[in-house]
Short mmCIF file of C-alpha atoms and ligand atoms in Angstrom, two decimals:
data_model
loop_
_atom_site.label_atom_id
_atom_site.label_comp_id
_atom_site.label_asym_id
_atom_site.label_seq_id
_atom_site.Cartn_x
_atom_site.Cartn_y
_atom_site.Cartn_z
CA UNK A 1 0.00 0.00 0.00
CA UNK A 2 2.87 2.16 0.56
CA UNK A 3 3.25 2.71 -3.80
CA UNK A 4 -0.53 3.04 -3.97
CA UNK A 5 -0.14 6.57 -5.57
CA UNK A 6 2.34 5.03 -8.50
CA UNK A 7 -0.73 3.46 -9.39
CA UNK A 8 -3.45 5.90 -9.51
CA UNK A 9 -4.56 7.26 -13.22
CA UNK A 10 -4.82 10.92 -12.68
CA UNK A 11 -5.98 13.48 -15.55
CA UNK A 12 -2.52 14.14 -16.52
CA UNK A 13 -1.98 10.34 -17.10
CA UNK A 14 -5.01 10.41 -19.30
CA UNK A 15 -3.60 12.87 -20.87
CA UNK A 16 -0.75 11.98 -22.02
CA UNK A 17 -1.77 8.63 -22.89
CA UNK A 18 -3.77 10.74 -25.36
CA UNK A 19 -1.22 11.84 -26.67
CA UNK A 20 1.06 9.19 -27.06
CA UNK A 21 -2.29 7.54 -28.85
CA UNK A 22 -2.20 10.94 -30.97
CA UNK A 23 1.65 10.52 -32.23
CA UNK A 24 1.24 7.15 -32.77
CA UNK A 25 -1.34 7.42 -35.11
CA UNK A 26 0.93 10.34 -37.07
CA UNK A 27 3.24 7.81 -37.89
CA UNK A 28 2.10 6.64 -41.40
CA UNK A 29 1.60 9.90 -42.11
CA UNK A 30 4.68 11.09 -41.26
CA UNK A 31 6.77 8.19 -43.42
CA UNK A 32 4.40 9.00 -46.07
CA UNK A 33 4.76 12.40 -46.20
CA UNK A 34 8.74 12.43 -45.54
CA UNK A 35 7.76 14.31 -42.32
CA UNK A 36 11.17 12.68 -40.58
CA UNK A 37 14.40 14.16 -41.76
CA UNK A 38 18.02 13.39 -41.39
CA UNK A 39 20.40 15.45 -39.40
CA UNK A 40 23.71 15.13 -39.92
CA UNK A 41 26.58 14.96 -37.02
CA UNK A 42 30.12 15.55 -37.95
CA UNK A 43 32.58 12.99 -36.61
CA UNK A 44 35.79 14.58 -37.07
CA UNK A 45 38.78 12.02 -38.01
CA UNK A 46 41.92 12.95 -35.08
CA UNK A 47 44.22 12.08 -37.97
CA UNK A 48 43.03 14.44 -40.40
CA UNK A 49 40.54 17.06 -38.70
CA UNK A 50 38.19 15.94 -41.66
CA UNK A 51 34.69 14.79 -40.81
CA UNK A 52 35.03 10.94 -42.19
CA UNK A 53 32.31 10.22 -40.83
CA UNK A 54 29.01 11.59 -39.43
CA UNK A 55 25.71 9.83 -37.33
CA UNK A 56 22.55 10.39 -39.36
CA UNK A 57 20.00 11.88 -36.24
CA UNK A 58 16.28 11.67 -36.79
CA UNK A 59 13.84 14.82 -36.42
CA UNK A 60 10.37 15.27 -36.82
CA UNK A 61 8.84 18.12 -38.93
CA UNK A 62 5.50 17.62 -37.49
CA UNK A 63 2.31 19.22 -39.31
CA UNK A 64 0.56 20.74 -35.87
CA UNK A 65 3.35 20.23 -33.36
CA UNK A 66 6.27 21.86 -34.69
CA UNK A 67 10.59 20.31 -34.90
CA UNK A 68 10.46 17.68 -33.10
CA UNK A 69 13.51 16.39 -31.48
CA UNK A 70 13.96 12.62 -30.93
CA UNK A 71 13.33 12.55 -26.95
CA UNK A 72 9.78 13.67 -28.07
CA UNK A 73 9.03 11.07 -29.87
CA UNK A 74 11.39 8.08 -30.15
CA UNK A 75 10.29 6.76 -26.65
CA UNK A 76 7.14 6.97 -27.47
CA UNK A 77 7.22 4.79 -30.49
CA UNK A 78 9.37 2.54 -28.75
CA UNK A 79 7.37 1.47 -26.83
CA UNK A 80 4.22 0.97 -29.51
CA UNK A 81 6.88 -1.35 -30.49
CA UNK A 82 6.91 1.38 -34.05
CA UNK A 83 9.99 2.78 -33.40
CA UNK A 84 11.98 0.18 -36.52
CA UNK A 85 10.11 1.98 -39.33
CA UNK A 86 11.44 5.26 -37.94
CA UNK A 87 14.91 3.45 -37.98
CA UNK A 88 13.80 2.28 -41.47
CA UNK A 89 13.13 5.21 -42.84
CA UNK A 90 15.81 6.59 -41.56
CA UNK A 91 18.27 4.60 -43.19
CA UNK A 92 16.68 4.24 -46.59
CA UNK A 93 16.95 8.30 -46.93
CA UNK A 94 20.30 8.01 -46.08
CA UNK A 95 21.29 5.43 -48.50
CA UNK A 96 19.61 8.33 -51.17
CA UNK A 97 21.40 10.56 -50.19
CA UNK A 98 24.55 8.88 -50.05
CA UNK A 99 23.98 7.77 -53.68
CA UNK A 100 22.98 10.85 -55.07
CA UNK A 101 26.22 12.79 -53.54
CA UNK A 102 28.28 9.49 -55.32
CA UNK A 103 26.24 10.46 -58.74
CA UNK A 104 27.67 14.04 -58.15
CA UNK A 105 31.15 12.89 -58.09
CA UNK A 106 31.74 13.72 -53.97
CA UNK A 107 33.43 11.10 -51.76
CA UNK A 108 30.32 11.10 -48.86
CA UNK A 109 31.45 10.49 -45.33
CA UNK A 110 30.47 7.31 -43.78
CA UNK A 111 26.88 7.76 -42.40
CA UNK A 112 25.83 5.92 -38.99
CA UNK A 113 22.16 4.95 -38.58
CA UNK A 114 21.01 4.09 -35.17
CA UNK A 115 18.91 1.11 -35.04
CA UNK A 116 16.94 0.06 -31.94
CA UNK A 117 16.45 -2.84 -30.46
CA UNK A 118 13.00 -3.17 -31.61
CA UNK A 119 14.64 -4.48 -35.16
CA UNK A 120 15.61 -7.09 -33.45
CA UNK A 121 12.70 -8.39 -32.79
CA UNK A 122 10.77 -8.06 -35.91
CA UNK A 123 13.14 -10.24 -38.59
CA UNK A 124 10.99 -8.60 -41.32
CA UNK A 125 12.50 -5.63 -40.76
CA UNK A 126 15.80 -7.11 -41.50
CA UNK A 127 14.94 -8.79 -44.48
CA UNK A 128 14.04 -4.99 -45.28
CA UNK A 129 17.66 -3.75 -44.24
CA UNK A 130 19.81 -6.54 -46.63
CA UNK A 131 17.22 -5.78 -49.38
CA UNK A 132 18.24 -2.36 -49.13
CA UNK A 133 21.96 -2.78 -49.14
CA UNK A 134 21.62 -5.74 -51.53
CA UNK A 135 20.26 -3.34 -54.27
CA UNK A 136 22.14 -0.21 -53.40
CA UNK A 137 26.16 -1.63 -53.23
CA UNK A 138 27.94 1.31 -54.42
CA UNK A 139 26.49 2.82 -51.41
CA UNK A 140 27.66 -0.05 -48.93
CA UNK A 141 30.73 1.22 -47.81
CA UNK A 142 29.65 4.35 -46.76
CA UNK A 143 27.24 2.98 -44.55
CA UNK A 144 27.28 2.09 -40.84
CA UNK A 145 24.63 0.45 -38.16
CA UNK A 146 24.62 2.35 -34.71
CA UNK A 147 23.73 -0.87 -31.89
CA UNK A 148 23.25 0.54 -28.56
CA UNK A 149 25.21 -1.63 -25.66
CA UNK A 150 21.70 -3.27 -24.28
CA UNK A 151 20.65 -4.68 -28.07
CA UNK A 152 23.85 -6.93 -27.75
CA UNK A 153 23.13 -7.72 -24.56
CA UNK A 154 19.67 -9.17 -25.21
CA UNK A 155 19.99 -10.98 -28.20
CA UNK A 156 23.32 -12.11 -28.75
CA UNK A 157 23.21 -14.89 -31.57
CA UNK A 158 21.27 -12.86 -33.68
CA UNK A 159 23.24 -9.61 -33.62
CA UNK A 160 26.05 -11.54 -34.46
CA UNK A 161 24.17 -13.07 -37.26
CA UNK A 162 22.64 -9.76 -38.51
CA UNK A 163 26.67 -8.35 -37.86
CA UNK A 164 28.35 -10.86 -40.36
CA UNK A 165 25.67 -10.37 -42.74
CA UNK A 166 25.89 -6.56 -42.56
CA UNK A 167 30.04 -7.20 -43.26
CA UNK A 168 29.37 -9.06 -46.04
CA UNK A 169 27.74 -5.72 -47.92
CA UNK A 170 30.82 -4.22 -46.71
CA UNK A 171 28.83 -1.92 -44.48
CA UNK A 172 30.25 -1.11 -40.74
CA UNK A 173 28.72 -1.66 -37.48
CA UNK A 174 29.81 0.33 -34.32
CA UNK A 175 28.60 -0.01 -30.53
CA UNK A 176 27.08 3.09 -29.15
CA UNK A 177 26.61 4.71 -25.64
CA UNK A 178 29.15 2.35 -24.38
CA UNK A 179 29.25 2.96 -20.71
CA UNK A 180 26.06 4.41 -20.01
CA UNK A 181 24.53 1.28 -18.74
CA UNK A 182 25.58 -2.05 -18.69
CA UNK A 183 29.17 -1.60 -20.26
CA UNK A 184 29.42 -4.82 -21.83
CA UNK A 185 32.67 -6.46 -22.72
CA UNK A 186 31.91 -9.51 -23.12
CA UNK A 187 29.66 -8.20 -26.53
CA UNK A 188 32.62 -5.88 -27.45
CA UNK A 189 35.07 -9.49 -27.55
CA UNK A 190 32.46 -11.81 -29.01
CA UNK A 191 30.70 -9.81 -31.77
CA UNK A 192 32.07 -8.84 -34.95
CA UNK A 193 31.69 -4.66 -34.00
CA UNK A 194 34.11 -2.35 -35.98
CA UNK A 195 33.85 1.01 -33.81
CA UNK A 196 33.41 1.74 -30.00
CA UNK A 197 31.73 4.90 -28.99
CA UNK A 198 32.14 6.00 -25.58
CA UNK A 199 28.64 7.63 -24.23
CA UNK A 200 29.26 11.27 -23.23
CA UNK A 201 28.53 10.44 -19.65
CA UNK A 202 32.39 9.59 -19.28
CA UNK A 203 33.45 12.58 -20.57
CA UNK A 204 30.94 15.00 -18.98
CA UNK A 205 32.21 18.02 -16.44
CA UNK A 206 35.14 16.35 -15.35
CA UNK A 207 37.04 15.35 -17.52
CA UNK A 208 39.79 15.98 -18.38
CA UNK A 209 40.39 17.89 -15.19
CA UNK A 210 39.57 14.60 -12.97
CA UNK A 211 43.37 13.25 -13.56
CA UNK A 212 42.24 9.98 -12.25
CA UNK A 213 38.92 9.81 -14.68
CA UNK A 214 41.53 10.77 -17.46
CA UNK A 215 43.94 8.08 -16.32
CA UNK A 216 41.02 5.59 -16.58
CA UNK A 217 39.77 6.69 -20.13
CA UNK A 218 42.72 6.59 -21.47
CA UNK A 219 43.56 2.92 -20.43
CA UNK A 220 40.09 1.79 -21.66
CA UNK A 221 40.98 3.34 -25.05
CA UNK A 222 44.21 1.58 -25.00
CA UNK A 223 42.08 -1.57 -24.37
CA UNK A 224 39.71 -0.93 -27.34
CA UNK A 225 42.56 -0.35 -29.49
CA UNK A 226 44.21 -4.13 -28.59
CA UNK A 227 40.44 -5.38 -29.44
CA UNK A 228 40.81 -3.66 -32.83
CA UNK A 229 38.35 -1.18 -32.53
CA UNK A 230 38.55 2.30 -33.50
CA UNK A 231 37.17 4.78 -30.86
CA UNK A 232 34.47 7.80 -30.98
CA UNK A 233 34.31 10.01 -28.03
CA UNK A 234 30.78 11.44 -27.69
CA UNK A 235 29.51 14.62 -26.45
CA UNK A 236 32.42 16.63 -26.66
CA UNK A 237 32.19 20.10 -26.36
CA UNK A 238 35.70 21.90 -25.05
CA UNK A 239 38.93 22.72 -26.46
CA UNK A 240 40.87 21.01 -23.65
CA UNK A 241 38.81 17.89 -23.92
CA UNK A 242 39.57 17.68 -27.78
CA UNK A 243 43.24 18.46 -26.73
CA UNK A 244 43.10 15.68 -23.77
CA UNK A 245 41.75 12.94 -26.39
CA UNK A 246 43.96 13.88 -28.83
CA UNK A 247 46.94 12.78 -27.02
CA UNK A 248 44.93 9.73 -25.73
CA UNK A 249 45.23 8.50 -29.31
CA UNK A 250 40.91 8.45 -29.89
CA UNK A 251 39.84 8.12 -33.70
CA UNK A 252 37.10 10.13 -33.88
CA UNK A 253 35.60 13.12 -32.06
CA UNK A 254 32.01 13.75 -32.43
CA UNK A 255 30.20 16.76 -30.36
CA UNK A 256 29.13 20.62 -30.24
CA UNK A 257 32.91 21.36 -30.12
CA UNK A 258 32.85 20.83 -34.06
CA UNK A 259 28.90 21.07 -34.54
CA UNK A 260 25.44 20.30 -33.15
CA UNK A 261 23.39 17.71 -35.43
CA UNK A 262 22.61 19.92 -38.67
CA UNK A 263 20.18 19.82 -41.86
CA UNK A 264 21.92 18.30 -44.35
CA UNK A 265 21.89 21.65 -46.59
CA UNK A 266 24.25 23.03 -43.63
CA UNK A 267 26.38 19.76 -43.88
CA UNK A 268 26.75 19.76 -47.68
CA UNK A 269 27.99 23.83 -47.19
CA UNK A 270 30.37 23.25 -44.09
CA UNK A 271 31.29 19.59 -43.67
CA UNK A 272 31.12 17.62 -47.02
CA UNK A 273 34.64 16.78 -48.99
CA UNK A 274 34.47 17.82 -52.62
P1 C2E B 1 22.72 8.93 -29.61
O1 C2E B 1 22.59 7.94 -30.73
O2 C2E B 1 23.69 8.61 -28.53
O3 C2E B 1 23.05 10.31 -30.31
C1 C2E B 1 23.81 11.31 -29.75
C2 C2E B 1 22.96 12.37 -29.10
O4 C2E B 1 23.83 13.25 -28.38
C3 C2E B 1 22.25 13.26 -30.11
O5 C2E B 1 21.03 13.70 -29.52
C4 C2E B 1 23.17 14.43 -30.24
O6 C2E B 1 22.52 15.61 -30.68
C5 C2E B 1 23.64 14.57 -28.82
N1 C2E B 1 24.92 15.28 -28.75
C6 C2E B 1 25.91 15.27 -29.66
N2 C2E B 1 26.95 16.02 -29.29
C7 C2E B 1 26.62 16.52 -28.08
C8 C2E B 1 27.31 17.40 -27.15
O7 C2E B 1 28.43 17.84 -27.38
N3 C2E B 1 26.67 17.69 -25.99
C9 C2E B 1 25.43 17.20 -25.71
N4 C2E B 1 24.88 17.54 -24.56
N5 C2E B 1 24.75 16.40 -26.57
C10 C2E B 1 25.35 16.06 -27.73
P2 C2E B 1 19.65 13.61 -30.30
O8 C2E B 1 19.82 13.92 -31.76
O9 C2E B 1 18.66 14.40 -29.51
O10 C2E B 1 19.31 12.08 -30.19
C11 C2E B 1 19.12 11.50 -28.92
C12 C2E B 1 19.01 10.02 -29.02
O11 C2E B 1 17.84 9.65 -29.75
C13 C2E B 1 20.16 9.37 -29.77
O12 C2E B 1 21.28 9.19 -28.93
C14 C2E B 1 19.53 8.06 -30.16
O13 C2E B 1 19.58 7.15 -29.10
C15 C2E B 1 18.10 8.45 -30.41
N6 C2E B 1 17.90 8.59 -31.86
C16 C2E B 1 18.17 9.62 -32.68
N7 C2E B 1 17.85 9.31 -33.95
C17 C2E B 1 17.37 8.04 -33.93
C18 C2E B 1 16.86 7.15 -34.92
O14 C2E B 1 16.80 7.43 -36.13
N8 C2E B 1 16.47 5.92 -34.49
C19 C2E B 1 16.53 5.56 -33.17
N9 C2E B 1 16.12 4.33 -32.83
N10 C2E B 1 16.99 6.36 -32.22
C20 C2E B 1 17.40 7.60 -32.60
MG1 MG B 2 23.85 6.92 -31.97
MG1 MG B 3 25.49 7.64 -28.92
MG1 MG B 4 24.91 8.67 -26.26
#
């Protein structure tokens, strides 16, 4: 009895049940109407200061509600179990775009789509994903699969199933948020991943003033390296911390330092190669 009030429906329950029911229905809509758009996030190559690589970051230009940002929405259709046809759509408009910037004779970066862990469960929408790359090959290597830490951790035979496969387009796969939550190792050692990225969390205030913190990064990165994986640091948004990581030896720096998510009009005029 002590939780009783956890369980009581008040009007502000109901209402945002109602609106959950609301979004949820926008969805068809919304693919229909090419209401989702790609963002673009620079990750900028330590070697070379170029952006090699970016993460492709959905938003929502919603009829009624206005630019939507993906905590607004991508919760919400996760748990309608919806949230792979976002992912879906998602990736397809990056594979467009990434063949339309081949047609105009520019090397694209390699774009990361985040998939959730809801693809996991519906096979279909796998079959979708390898039909995709299967017809669109030129595009392949400039394409990479975002896996948060938890989707290896719940189905491990079939991410490393859906992994191989994904290497055999030659398309990359990286593991994301890596120690926000469960920090798994044993996924990073057994499955085929080809990047790391370390969840800002790590690097937040502290570092790299924390010498100890910094210490502890920097051996991790040192570990990833031995395990053959090339490293993005996430979230990074001071000078020192880009100076810090650069002499920690990380591959790839991705944050508000260099640039917030952007349309991809502003990444064709700052960020892309010609
Ligand atoms: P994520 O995949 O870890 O993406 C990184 C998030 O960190 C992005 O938020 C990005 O804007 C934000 N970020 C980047 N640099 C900085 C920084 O320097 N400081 C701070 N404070 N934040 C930074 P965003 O775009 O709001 O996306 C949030 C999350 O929503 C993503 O986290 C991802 O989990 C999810 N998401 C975004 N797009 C998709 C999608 O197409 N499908 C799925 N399933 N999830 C998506
Ligand atoms: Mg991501
Ligand atoms: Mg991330
Ligand atoms: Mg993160």
């Amino acid at each position: 009895w002590e939780d009783v009030d956890t369980y009581i429906f008040t009007e502000e329950c109901r209402e945002n049940l109602l609106e959950e029911k609301d979004l949820e229905k926008d969805l068809d809509d919304a693919i229909e109407q090419g209401q989702f758009k790609v963002y673009l996030q620079p990750k900028v190559c330590m070697e070379n200061k170029r952006a090699t690589r970016a993460e492709a970051l959905v938003r929502w230009q919603h009829p009624t509600r206005g630019f939507l940002t993906p905590g607004a929405f991508v919760p919400i259709f996760e748990r309608a179990h919806k949230i792979g046809r976002v992912d879906l759509n998602l990736f397809e408009q990056t594979v467009e775009k990434i063949n339309e910037w081949l047609e105009r004779g520019i090397t694209p970066p390699i774009v990361s789509c985040n998939v959730s862990k809801e693809v996991f469960v519906h096979n279909d929408i796998w079959d979708r994903y390898f039909d995709i790359l299967e017809r669109n090959t030129k595009a392949c290597p400039y394409l990479e699969l975002e896996l948060t830490e938890s989707v290896a951790y719940t189905n491990f035979a079939q991410v490393e199933e859906v992994l191989s496969r994904i290497h055999e387009y030659g398309c990359g796969c990286s593991m994301d948020d890596f120690g926000k939550d469960y920090s798994n190792f044993n996924a990073l050692i057994q499955l085929p991943f080809d990047l790391v990225k370390m969840d800002k969390c790590l690097f937040d205030d502290g570092f790299p003033e924390q010498t100890q913190r910094t210490k502890f990064l920097e051996d991790i990165m040192t570990v990833f390296k031995h395990m053959g994986l090339e490293v993005v640091a996430e979230g990074i948004e001071r000078e020192e911390q880009v100076v810090a990581l650069e002499k920690m030896d990380c591959d790839y720096i991705q944050g508000y330092y260099y640039s917030p998510p952007v349309s991809i009009e502003e990444y064709e005029r700052n960020w892309l190669q010609r």
